[in-house]
PDB file of C-alpha atoms and ligand atoms in Angstrom:
ATOM      1  CA  MET A   1       8.128 -13.668   9.934  1.00 75.00           C
ATOM      2  CA  ASN A   2       6.697 -15.969   7.268  1.00 93.00           C
ATOM      3  CA  ASP A   3       6.917 -15.265   3.560  1.00 98.00           C
ATOM      4  CA  TYR A   4       3.750 -13.907   2.016  1.00 98.00           C
ATOM      5  CA  LEU A   5       2.251 -12.042  -0.896  1.00 98.00           C
ATOM      6  CA  ALA A   6       0.056  -8.955  -0.734  1.00 98.00           C
ATOM      7  CA  ARG A   7      -2.136  -7.954  -3.668  1.00 97.00           C
ATOM      8  CA  MET A   8      -4.003  -4.670  -4.121  1.00 97.00           C
ATOM      9  CA  LEU A   9      -5.567  -2.405  -6.732  1.00 97.00           C
ATOM     10  CA  THR A  10      -5.569   1.350  -6.915  1.00 97.00           C
ATOM     11  CA  GLU A  11      -8.937   2.677  -5.733  1.00 96.00           C
ATOM     12  CA  ASP A  12      -9.930   3.566  -9.332  1.00 94.00           C
ATOM     13  CA  GLY A  13      -8.729   0.237 -10.798  1.00 95.00           C
ATOM     14  CA  SER A  14      -5.999   1.778 -12.990  1.00 96.00           C
ATOM     15  CA  LEU A  15      -3.183  -0.366 -11.621  1.00 97.00           C
ATOM     16  CA  ARG A  16      -2.670  -3.735 -10.018  1.00 97.00           C
ATOM     17  CA  ALA A  17       0.143  -4.191  -7.519  1.00 98.00           C
ATOM     18  CA  ILE A  18       1.607  -7.314  -5.948  1.00 98.00           C
ATOM     19  CA  ALA A  19       4.467  -7.390  -3.448  1.00 98.00           C
ATOM     20  CA  VAL A  20       6.118 -10.370  -1.791  1.00 98.00           C
ATOM     21  CA  ARG A  21       8.471 -11.251   1.003  1.00 98.00           C
ATOM     22  CA  THR A  22      10.478 -14.334  -0.048  1.00 98.00           C
ATOM     23  CA  THR A  23      13.331 -14.441   2.467  1.00 98.00           C
ATOM     24  CA  VAL A  24      12.602 -17.959   3.745  1.00 98.00           C
ATOM     25  CA  LEU A  25      11.944 -19.335   0.247  1.00 98.00           C
ATOM     26  CA  ALA A  26      15.134 -17.899  -1.259  1.00 98.00           C
ATOM     27  CA  GLU A  27      17.188 -19.195   1.678  1.00 98.00           C
ATOM     28  CA  GLU A  28      15.635 -22.650   1.393  1.00 98.00           C
ATOM     29  CA  CYS A  29      16.530 -22.749  -2.317  1.00 98.00           C
ATOM     30  CA  ARG A  30      20.107 -21.707  -1.502  1.00 98.00           C
ATOM     31  CA  ARG A  31      20.414 -24.432   1.134  1.00 98.00           C
ATOM     32  CA  ARG A  32      18.903 -27.168  -1.034  1.00 98.00           C
ATOM     33  CA  HIS A  33      20.939 -26.344  -4.141  1.00 98.00           C
ATOM     34  CA  GLY A  34      24.208 -25.280  -2.505  1.00 98.00           C
ATOM     35  CA  THR A  35      24.468 -22.171  -4.652  1.00 98.00           C
ATOM     36  CA  ASP A  36      27.418 -19.765  -4.541  1.00 97.00           C
ATOM     37  CA  PRO A  37      26.532 -16.146  -3.628  1.00 97.00           C
ATOM     38  CA  VAL A  38      25.889 -14.855  -7.144  1.00 97.00           C
ATOM     39  CA  ALA A  39      23.833 -17.960  -7.979  1.00 98.00           C
ATOM     40  CA  THR A  40      21.918 -17.441  -4.705  1.00 98.00           C
ATOM     41  CA  LEU A  41      21.046 -13.924  -5.888  1.00 98.00           C
ATOM     42  CA  ALA A  42      19.958 -15.177  -9.324  1.00 98.00           C
ATOM     43  CA  LEU A  43      17.882 -18.082  -7.995  1.00 98.00           C
ATOM     44  CA  GLY A  44      16.419 -15.896  -5.218  1.00 98.00           C
ATOM     45  CA  ARG A  45      15.333 -13.310  -7.780  1.00 98.00           C
ATOM     46  CA  LEU A  46      13.761 -15.941 -10.022  1.00 98.00           C
ATOM     47  CA  VAL A  47      11.892 -17.515  -7.103  1.00 98.00           C
ATOM     48  CA  THR A  48      10.661 -14.048  -6.125  1.00 98.00           C
ATOM     49  CA  GLY A  49       9.557 -13.368  -9.706  1.00 98.00           C
ATOM     50  CA  ALA A  50       7.673 -16.669  -9.801  1.00 98.00           C
ATOM     51  CA  ALA A  51       5.989 -15.889  -6.457  1.00 98.00           C
ATOM     52  CA  LEU A  52       4.822 -12.546  -7.884  1.00 98.00           C
ATOM     53  CA  CYS A  53       3.452 -14.258 -11.013  1.00 98.00           C
ATOM     54  CA  GLY A  54       1.670 -16.739  -8.744  1.00 97.00           C
ATOM     55  CA  GLY A  55      -0.386 -13.796  -7.505  1.00 97.00           C
ATOM     56  CA  LEU A  56      -1.974 -13.664 -10.973  1.00 97.00           C
ATOM     57  CA  LEU A  57      -3.083 -17.319 -10.947  1.00 97.00           C
ATOM     58  CA  LYS A  58      -6.403 -18.843  -9.917  1.00 95.00           C
ATOM     59  CA  GLY A  59      -7.641 -22.300  -8.887  1.00 95.00           C
ATOM     60  CA  GLU A  60      -5.538 -25.119 -10.290  1.00 94.00           C
ATOM     61  CA  GLN A  61      -3.416 -22.902 -12.518  1.00 96.00           C
ATOM     62  CA  ARG A  62       0.379 -23.318 -12.446  1.00 97.00           C
ATOM     63  CA  LEU A  63       3.251 -21.325 -13.852  1.00 97.00           C
ATOM     64  CA  ALA A  64       6.957 -21.853 -14.536  1.00 98.00           C
ATOM     65  CA  LEU A  65       9.649 -19.294 -15.292  1.00 98.00           C
ATOM     66  CA  VAL A  66      12.655 -20.689 -17.133  1.00 98.00           C
ATOM     67  CA  VAL A  67      15.772 -18.624 -17.760  1.00 98.00           C
ATOM     68  CA  GLU A  68      18.182 -20.063 -20.296  1.00 98.00           C
ATOM     69  CA  GLY A  69      21.235 -17.871 -20.654  1.00 98.00           C
ATOM     70  CA  ASP A  70      24.774 -18.188 -21.971  1.00 97.00           C
ATOM     71  CA  GLY A  71      26.255 -17.593 -18.498  1.00 97.00           C
ATOM     72  CA  PRO A  72      27.733 -20.294 -16.224  1.00 97.00           C
ATOM     73  CA  LEU A  73      24.437 -21.029 -14.388  1.00 98.00           C
ATOM     74  CA  ARG A  74      23.024 -22.128 -17.780  1.00 97.00           C
ATOM     75  CA  ARG A  75      19.405 -22.788 -16.836  1.00 98.00           C
ATOM     76  CA  LEU A  76      17.276 -21.673 -13.899  1.00 98.00           C
ATOM     77  CA  MET A  77      13.682 -22.588 -13.312  1.00 98.00           C
ATOM     78  CA  ALA A  78      11.035 -21.670 -10.747  1.00 98.00           C
ATOM     79  CA  GLU A  79       7.527 -23.066 -10.549  1.00 98.00           C
ATOM     80  CA  THR A  80       4.504 -21.897  -8.619  1.00 98.00           C
ATOM     81  CA  ASP A  81       0.754 -22.287  -8.253  1.00 97.00           C
ATOM     82  CA  ALA A  82      -2.211 -20.237  -7.066  1.00 97.00           C
ATOM     83  CA  GLU A  83      -1.655 -21.448  -3.503  1.00 97.00           C
ATOM     84  CA  GLY A  84       1.747 -19.827  -3.143  1.00 98.00           C
ATOM     85  CA  ARG A  85       3.741 -23.057  -3.347  1.00 98.00           C
ATOM     86  CA  VAL A  86       7.103 -22.544  -5.027  1.00 98.00           C
ATOM     87  CA  ARG A  87      10.036 -24.740  -6.035  1.00 98.00           C
ATOM     88  CA  ALA A  88      13.133 -24.015  -8.111  1.00 98.00           C
ATOM     89  CA  SER A  89      16.104 -25.580  -9.848  1.00 98.00           C
ATOM     90  CA  VAL A  90      19.415 -24.443 -11.283  1.00 98.00           C
ATOM     91  CA  LYS A  91      21.506 -26.430 -13.769  1.00 98.00           C
ATOM     92  CA  CYS A  92      24.881 -25.273 -12.418  1.00 98.00           C
ATOM     93  CA  PRO A  93      24.592 -23.992  -8.831  1.00 98.00           C
ATOM     94  CA  VAL A  94      28.174 -22.686  -8.719  1.00 97.00           C
ATOM     95  CA  SER A  95      29.123 -19.919 -11.141  1.00 96.00           C
ATOM     96  CA  HIS A  96      32.940 -20.256 -10.806  1.00 94.00           C
ATOM     97  CA  LEU A  97      33.098 -16.476 -11.352  1.00 94.00           C
ATOM     98  CA  ALA A  98      35.735 -14.736  -9.218  1.00 91.00           C
ATOM     99  CA  ALA A  99      33.891 -13.261  -6.230  1.00 89.00           C
ATOM    100  CA  THR A 100      36.286 -10.315  -5.990  1.00 89.00           C
ATOM    101  CA  SER A 101      35.909  -9.319  -9.626  1.00 87.00           C
ATOM    102  CA  ALA A 102      33.665  -6.512 -10.895  1.00 89.00           C
ATOM    103  CA  ASP A 103      32.147  -9.147 -13.203  1.00 89.00           C
ATOM    104  CA  TYR A 104      30.635 -10.989 -10.226  1.00 93.00           C
ATOM    105  CA  THR A 105      27.076  -9.971 -11.114  1.00 96.00           C
ATOM    106  CA  VAL A 106      23.772 -11.747 -11.657  1.00 97.00           C
ATOM    107  CA  SER A 107      23.689 -10.769 -15.324  1.00 97.00           C
ATOM    108  CA  ASN A 108      27.136 -12.307 -15.887  1.00 97.00           C
ATOM    109  CA  ALA A 109      26.170 -15.489 -14.027  1.00 98.00           C
ATOM    110  CA  VAL A 110      22.868 -15.822 -15.944  1.00 98.00           C
ATOM    111  CA  GLY A 111      24.216 -14.495 -19.235  1.00 96.00           C
ATOM    112  CA  LYS A 112      23.100 -11.500 -21.251  1.00 92.00           C
ATOM    113  CA  SER A 113      22.104 -13.584 -24.222  1.00 96.00           C
ATOM    114  CA  GLY A 114      19.369 -16.178 -24.036  1.00 98.00           C
ATOM    115  CA  PHE A 115      15.679 -16.515 -23.297  1.00 98.00           C
ATOM    116  CA  LEU A 116      13.094 -16.168 -20.594  1.00 98.00           C
ATOM    117  CA  HIS A 117      10.327 -18.718 -21.114  1.00 98.00           C
ATOM    118  CA  VAL A 118       7.022 -18.453 -19.275  1.00 98.00           C
ATOM    119  CA  VAL A 119       5.018 -21.675 -19.235  1.00 97.00           C
ATOM    120  CA  LYS A 120       1.472 -21.476 -17.909  1.00 96.00           C
ATOM    121  CA  ASP A 121      -0.757 -24.420 -17.202  1.00 94.00           C
ATOM    122  CA  LEU A 122      -4.160 -22.774 -17.144  1.00 90.00           C
ATOM    123  CA  GLY A 123      -6.051 -26.048 -17.063  1.00 86.00           C
ATOM    124  CA  LEU A 124      -6.594 -25.978 -20.825  1.00 87.00           C
ATOM    125  CA  LYS A 125      -5.641 -28.764 -23.205  1.00 87.00           C
ATOM    126  CA  GLU A 126      -2.221 -27.305 -23.924  1.00 91.00           C
ATOM    127  CA  ALA A 127       0.078 -25.239 -21.757  1.00 92.00           C
ATOM    128  CA  TYR A 128       0.604 -21.628 -22.826  1.00 94.00           C
ATOM    129  CA  ARG A 129       4.238 -20.841 -23.614  1.00 95.00           C
ATOM    130  CA  GLY A 130       5.654 -17.348 -24.145  1.00 96.00           C
ATOM    131  CA  SER A 131       9.303 -16.486 -24.681  1.00 97.00           C
ATOM    132  CA  VAL A 132      11.329 -13.301 -24.867  1.00 98.00           C
ATOM    133  CA  ARG A 133      15.025 -12.676 -25.403  1.00 98.00           C
ATOM    134  CA  LEU A 134      16.877 -11.759 -22.228  1.00 98.00           C
ATOM    135  CA  GLN A 135      17.208  -7.970 -22.008  1.00 97.00           C
ATOM    136  CA  SER A 136      19.857  -7.762 -19.296  1.00 96.00           C
ATOM    137  CA  GLY A 137      20.003 -11.129 -17.537  1.00 96.00           C
ATOM    138  CA  GLU A 138      19.121  -9.289 -14.298  1.00 97.00           C
ATOM    139  CA  ILE A 139      15.794 -11.241 -14.292  1.00 98.00           C
ATOM    140  CA  GLY A 140      13.534  -8.412 -12.973  1.00 97.00           C
ATOM    141  CA  GLU A 141      13.967  -6.372 -16.135  1.00 96.00           C
ATOM    142  CA  ASP A 142      13.545  -9.478 -18.253  1.00 97.00           C
ATOM    143  CA  LEU A 143      10.274 -10.350 -16.541  1.00 98.00           C
ATOM    144  CA  ALA A 144       8.962  -6.776 -16.949  1.00 97.00           C
ATOM    145  CA  TYR A 145       9.881  -6.957 -20.637  1.00 97.00           C
ATOM    146  CA  TYR A 146       8.001 -10.251 -20.979  1.00 98.00           C
ATOM    147  CA  PHE A 147       4.800  -8.812 -19.474  1.00 97.00           C
ATOM    148  CA  THR A 148       5.014  -5.608 -21.469  1.00 95.00           C
ATOM    149  CA  VAL A 149       5.883  -7.139 -24.857  1.00 96.00           C
ATOM    150  CA  SER A 150       4.530 -10.676 -24.794  1.00 95.00           C
ATOM    151  CA  GLU A 151       1.372 -10.106 -22.719  1.00 95.00           C
ATOM    152  CA  GLN A 152       0.959  -6.458 -23.767  1.00 95.00           C
ATOM    153  CA  THR A 153       0.520  -5.428 -20.138  1.00 95.00           C
ATOM    154  CA  PRO A 154       2.781  -2.478 -19.268  1.00 95.00           C
ATOM    155  CA  SER A 155       4.573  -3.707 -16.142  1.00 97.00           C
ATOM    156  CA  SER A 156       7.264  -2.763 -13.703  1.00 97.00           C
ATOM    157  CA  VAL A 157       9.096  -5.493 -11.790  1.00 98.00           C
ATOM    158  CA  ALA A 158      11.706  -5.234  -9.048  1.00 98.00           C
ATOM    159  CA  LEU A 159      13.332  -8.248  -7.417  1.00 98.00           C
ATOM    160  CA  GLY A 160      15.773  -7.959  -4.523  1.00 98.00           C
ATOM    161  CA  VAL A 161      17.890 -10.410  -2.541  1.00 98.00           C
ATOM    162  CA  CYS A 162      20.269  -9.430   0.287  1.00 98.00           C
ATOM    163  CA  LEU A 163      22.967 -11.782   1.577  1.00 97.00           C
ATOM    164  CA  GLY A 164      24.408 -12.097   5.069  1.00 97.00           C
ATOM    165  CA  ALA A 165      28.069 -12.480   5.999  1.00 95.00           C
ATOM    166  CA  THR A 166      28.198 -16.212   5.242  1.00 95.00           C
ATOM    167  CA  GLY A 167      26.268 -16.012   1.978  1.00 95.00           C
ATOM    168  CA  GLU A 168      22.878 -16.867   3.456  1.00 97.00           C
ATOM    169  CA  VAL A 169      19.786 -14.945   2.329  1.00 98.00           C
ATOM    170  CA  SER A 170      19.063 -12.258   4.930  1.00 98.00           C
ATOM    171  CA  ALA A 171      16.177 -10.631   3.057  1.00 98.00           C
ATOM    172  CA  ALA A 172      14.376 -11.152  -0.248  1.00 98.00           C
ATOM    173  CA  GLY A 173      11.302  -9.713  -1.870  1.00 98.00           C
ATOM    174  CA  GLY A 174       9.881  -7.949  -4.866  1.00 98.00           C
ATOM    175  CA  PHE A 175       6.998  -6.136  -6.469  1.00 98.00           C
ATOM    176  CA  LEU A 176       5.022  -6.182  -9.705  1.00 98.00           C
ATOM    177  CA  VAL A 177       2.981  -3.172 -10.798  1.00 98.00           C
ATOM    178  CA  GLN A 178       0.772  -3.489 -13.890  1.00 97.00           C
ATOM    179  CA  ALA A 179      -1.314  -0.945 -15.743  1.00 96.00           C
ATOM    180  CA  LEU A 180      -4.811  -2.312 -16.397  1.00 95.00           C
ATOM    181  CA  PRO A 181      -6.832  -1.558 -19.549  1.00 93.00           C
ATOM    182  CA  ASP A 182      -8.654   1.815 -19.663  1.00 93.00           C
ATOM    183  CA  GLY A 183      -6.883   3.126 -16.582  1.00 94.00           C
ATOM    184  CA  ASP A 184      -6.544   6.791 -15.657  1.00 95.00           C
ATOM    185  CA  GLU A 185      -3.502   8.083 -17.577  1.00 94.00           C
ATOM    186  CA  GLY A 186      -2.727  10.647 -14.894  1.00 95.00           C
ATOM    187  CA  ILE A 187      -2.481   8.036 -12.146  1.00 95.00           C
ATOM    188  CA  VAL A 188      -0.476   5.631 -14.324  1.00 95.00           C
ATOM    189  CA  ALA A 189       1.963   8.419 -15.245  1.00 95.00           C
ATOM    190  CA  ALA A 190       2.332   9.459 -11.581  1.00 95.00           C
ATOM    191  CA  VAL A 191       3.207   5.897 -10.550  1.00 96.00           C
ATOM    192  CA  GLU A 192       5.602   5.514 -13.493  1.00 95.00           C
ATOM    193  CA  ARG A 193       7.367   8.720 -12.379  1.00 95.00           C
ATOM    194  CA  ARG A 194       7.552   7.420  -8.830  1.00 95.00           C
ATOM    195  CA  LEU A 195       9.005   4.094 -10.009  1.00 96.00           C
ATOM    196  CA  ARG A 196      11.675   5.831 -12.106  1.00 95.00           C
ATOM    197  CA  GLU A 197      12.962   7.579  -8.967  1.00 95.00           C
ATOM    198  CA  PHE A 198      12.420   4.561  -6.739  1.00 96.00           C
ATOM    199  CA  PRO A 199      15.359   3.586  -4.488  1.00 96.00           C
ATOM    200  CA  PRO A 200      16.983   0.159  -4.977  1.00 95.00           C
ATOM    201  CA  LEU A 201      14.607  -2.466  -3.603  1.00 97.00           C
ATOM    202  CA  THR A 202      17.368  -3.987  -1.454  1.00 97.00           C
ATOM    203  CA  SER A 203      17.510  -0.740   0.562  1.00 96.00           C
ATOM    204  CA  LEU A 204      13.809  -1.217   1.439  1.00 96.00           C
ATOM    205  CA  LEU A 205      14.305  -4.895   2.226  1.00 97.00           C
ATOM    206  CA  LYS A 206      17.150  -4.015   4.589  1.00 95.00           C
ATOM    207  CA  ARG A 207      14.694  -1.759   6.439  1.00 95.00           C
ATOM    208  CA  ASP A 208      12.552  -4.894   6.872  1.00 94.00           C
ATOM    209  CA  LEU A 209       9.557  -3.385   5.081  1.00 95.00           C
ATOM    210  CA  THR A 210       6.549  -5.689   4.720  1.00 96.00           C
ATOM    211  CA  PRO A 211       4.977  -6.258   1.273  1.00 97.00           C
ATOM    212  CA  GLU A 212       2.291  -3.718   2.225  1.00 96.00           C
ATOM    213  CA  GLY A 213       5.035  -1.326   3.351  1.00 96.00           C
ATOM    214  CA  ILE A 214       6.733  -1.616  -0.062  1.00 97.00           C
ATOM    215  CA  LEU A 215       3.426  -0.895  -1.845  1.00 97.00           C
ATOM    216  CA  GLY A 216       2.924   2.075   0.487  1.00 96.00           C
ATOM    217  CA  GLU A 217       6.300   3.480  -0.601  1.00 96.00           C
ATOM    218  CA  ILE A 218       5.327   3.139  -4.273  1.00 97.00           C
ATOM    219  CA  PHE A 219       1.788   4.518  -4.105  1.00 96.00           C
ATOM    220  CA  SER A 220       2.160   6.913  -1.113  1.00 92.00           C
ATOM    221  CA  ASP A 221      -0.984   9.088  -1.323  1.00 91.00           C
ATOM    222  CA  ILE A 222      -2.714   7.139  -4.142  1.00 95.00           C
ATOM    223  CA  PRO A 223      -5.435   5.141  -2.373  1.00 95.00           C
ATOM    224  CA  LEU A 224      -5.395   1.339  -2.661  1.00 96.00           C
ATOM    225  CA  ARG A 225      -8.175  -1.182  -2.098  1.00 96.00           C
ATOM    226  CA  GLY A 226      -8.972  -4.897  -2.043  1.00 94.00           C
ATOM    227  CA  ARG A 227      -5.988  -6.072  -0.015  1.00 95.00           C
ATOM    228  CA  GLU A 228      -5.541  -9.852  -0.262  1.00 97.00           C
ATOM    229  CA  THR A 229      -2.704 -11.899   1.172  1.00 97.00           C
ATOM    230  CA  LEU A 230      -1.347 -15.373   0.469  1.00 98.00           C
ATOM    231  CA  GLU A 231       1.230 -17.321   2.413  1.00 98.00           C
ATOM    232  CA  LEU A 232       4.233 -18.469   0.351  1.00 98.00           C
ATOM    233  CA  SER A 233       6.055 -21.739   0.976  1.00 98.00           C
ATOM    234  CA  PHE A 234       8.576 -24.090  -0.566  1.00 98.00           C
ATOM    235  CA  HIS A 235       6.855 -27.199  -1.837  1.00 97.00           C
ATOM    236  CA  CYS A 236       8.024 -29.939  -4.181  1.00 96.00           C
ATOM    237  CA  GLY A 237       5.466 -32.390  -5.493  1.00 92.00           C
ATOM    238  CA  CYS A 238       7.987 -35.148  -6.269  1.00 94.00           C
ATOM    239  CA  ARG A 239       7.025 -38.608  -5.003  1.00 94.00           C
ATOM    240  CA  ARG A 240       8.778 -41.991  -5.032  1.00 94.00           C
ATOM    241  CA  GLN A 241       6.015 -43.347  -7.256  1.00 92.00           C
ATOM    242  CA  ARG A 242       6.643 -40.670  -9.896  1.00 91.00           C
ATOM    243  CA  ILE A 243      10.408 -41.290  -9.825  1.00 93.00           C
ATOM    244  CA  ARG A 244       9.652 -45.010 -10.323  1.00 94.00           C
ATOM    245  CA  GLY A 245       7.738 -44.030 -13.450  1.00 93.00           C
ATOM    246  CA  ILE A 246      10.774 -42.166 -14.767  1.00 92.00           C
ATOM    247  CA  LEU A 247      12.970 -45.217 -14.144  1.00 94.00           C
ATOM    248  CA  LEU A 248      10.471 -47.562 -15.826  1.00 95.00           C
ATOM    249  CA  ALA A 249      10.550 -45.310 -18.898  1.00 95.00           C
ATOM    250  CA  LEU A 250      14.272 -46.111 -19.264  1.00 95.00           C
ATOM    251  CA  GLY A 251      13.281 -49.599 -20.455  1.00 95.00           C
ATOM    252  CA  LYS A 252      14.178 -53.157 -19.532  1.00 95.00           C
ATOM    253  CA  GLU A 253      17.740 -53.191 -20.892  1.00 95.00           C
ATOM    254  CA  GLU A 254      18.810 -50.000 -19.112  1.00 95.00           C
ATOM    255  CA  LEU A 255      17.204 -51.094 -15.830  1.00 96.00           C
ATOM    256  CA  ARG A 256      19.087 -54.426 -15.985  1.00 96.00           C
ATOM    257  CA  ARG A 257      22.311 -52.562 -16.674  1.00 96.00           C
ATOM    258  CA  LEU A 258      21.696 -50.240 -13.688  1.00 95.00           C
ATOM    259  CA  ALA A 259      21.012 -53.220 -11.437  1.00 95.00           C
ATOM    260  CA  GLU A 260      24.119 -55.120 -12.512  1.00 94.00           C
ATOM    261  CA  GLU A 261      26.619 -52.309 -13.076  1.00 96.00           C
ATOM    262  CA  GLU A 262      25.434 -49.657 -10.598  1.00 94.00           C
ATOM    263  CA  ASN A 263      23.983 -52.024  -8.002  1.00 95.00           C
ATOM    264  CA  GLY A 264      20.656 -50.153  -8.190  1.00 95.00           C
ATOM    265  CA  ALA A 265      19.631 -46.597  -8.966  1.00 95.00           C
ATOM    266  CA  ALA A 266      19.681 -43.258  -7.173  1.00 94.00           C
ATOM    267  CA  VAL A 267      17.652 -40.412  -8.608  1.00 94.00           C
ATOM    268  CA  THR A 268      17.953 -36.870  -7.277  1.00 95.00           C
ATOM    269  CA  CYS A 269      14.965 -34.547  -7.692  1.00 95.00           C
ATOM    270  CA  GLU A 270      16.150 -31.498  -9.619  1.00 95.00           C
ATOM    271  CA  PHE A 271      13.910 -29.180  -7.553  1.00 97.00           C
ATOM    272  CA  CYS A 272      14.253 -30.247  -3.905  1.00 97.00           C
ATOM    273  CA  ARG A 273      17.469 -32.360  -4.226  1.00 96.00           C
ATOM    274  CA  GLU A 274      15.806 -35.230  -2.368  1.00 95.00           C
ATOM    275  CA  VAL A 275      17.563 -38.513  -3.277  1.00 96.00           C
ATOM    276  CA  TYR A 276      15.398 -41.531  -4.121  1.00 96.00           C
ATOM    277  CA  ALA A 277      17.394 -44.765  -3.841  1.00 96.00           C
ATOM    278  CA  PHE A 278      16.298 -48.057  -5.405  1.00 96.00           C
ATOM    279  CA  SER A 279      18.141 -51.258  -4.509  1.00 96.00           C
ATOM    280  CA  ARG A 280      19.522 -53.743  -7.045  1.00 96.00           C
ATOM    281  CA  GLU A 281      16.607 -56.100  -6.292  1.00 96.00           C
ATOM    282  CA  GLU A 282      13.995 -53.345  -6.716  1.00 96.00           C
ATOM    283  CA  VAL A 283      15.461 -52.308 -10.054  1.00 96.00           C
ATOM    284  CA  LEU A 284      15.571 -55.925 -11.250  1.00 96.00           C
ATOM    285  CA  ARG A 285      11.913 -56.382 -10.225  1.00 96.00           C
ATOM    286  CA  MET A 286      11.041 -53.229 -12.180  1.00 95.00           C
ATOM    287  CA  ALA A 287      12.870 -54.607 -15.242  1.00 95.00           C
ATOM    288  CA  GLU A 288      10.952 -57.900 -14.952  1.00 94.00           C
ATOM    289  CA  SER A 289       7.636 -56.090 -14.565  1.00 94.00           C
ATOM    290  CA  LEU A 290       8.162 -54.731 -18.097  1.00 92.00           C
ATOM    291  CA  GLY A 291       7.764 -58.304 -19.371  1.00 78.00           C
TER     292      GLY A 291
HETATM  293 ZN1  LIG B 301      11.424 -32.826  -5.319  1.00 91.66          ZN
END
């Protein structure tokens, strides 16, 4: 089944809820980046978090989540837009943590100290940028903390990734529940209680619950309305022309050096890992074009 997002509101408008299935996306990120299992979990969670945030965007708006921690993965990033297109990168795809050790956890791979940055391109002159200190490095908690503290929207976030026997992603998904202004306190409190007792999300993902199924487990007898869905897909907007622009920005001297010493240039996109190769002659022509 394809990855998708489902978005709903409680009947009375007290809460907004978004749930996603991101199995294909998380697996594609693992394959493209060659992550080790704990890095696959971290990147899969971040991609899932970005997909959830994408459910809050409209039109041409875009959003990036950047996690910079003191763990071995160093820097993870996931970008999305209002059309459910997602891409991701990780600075160090292999954690080098011992897989048999009790320390082989997402928070140790990400690091417990550092920042979560949220960069939103809302089509205004300048991008909006909000940052919070990492709370646990588990990513879901950090994202909930960001929404609650930085955007002053009380939020609950759960992100789950399950791995198969060979380290591939067998299931991934998540949910975001937000209290809206002037909501019914009784309903908000009932959902908060339910979320405190909620089973680990991975147990629901293993049961192959759909995004709507996950929301059903959270809200049970609280009626929901306005169901909207959005297909999620991996998409990288990198193009040869844009990579050329990056090379041109290196300047004439550096381009000549690349042509002579490296026999050309090869640039790997940090998001999709596509390699763009430029021959010695192409690089020399680019150097000459700079006059
Ligand atoms: Zn790319």
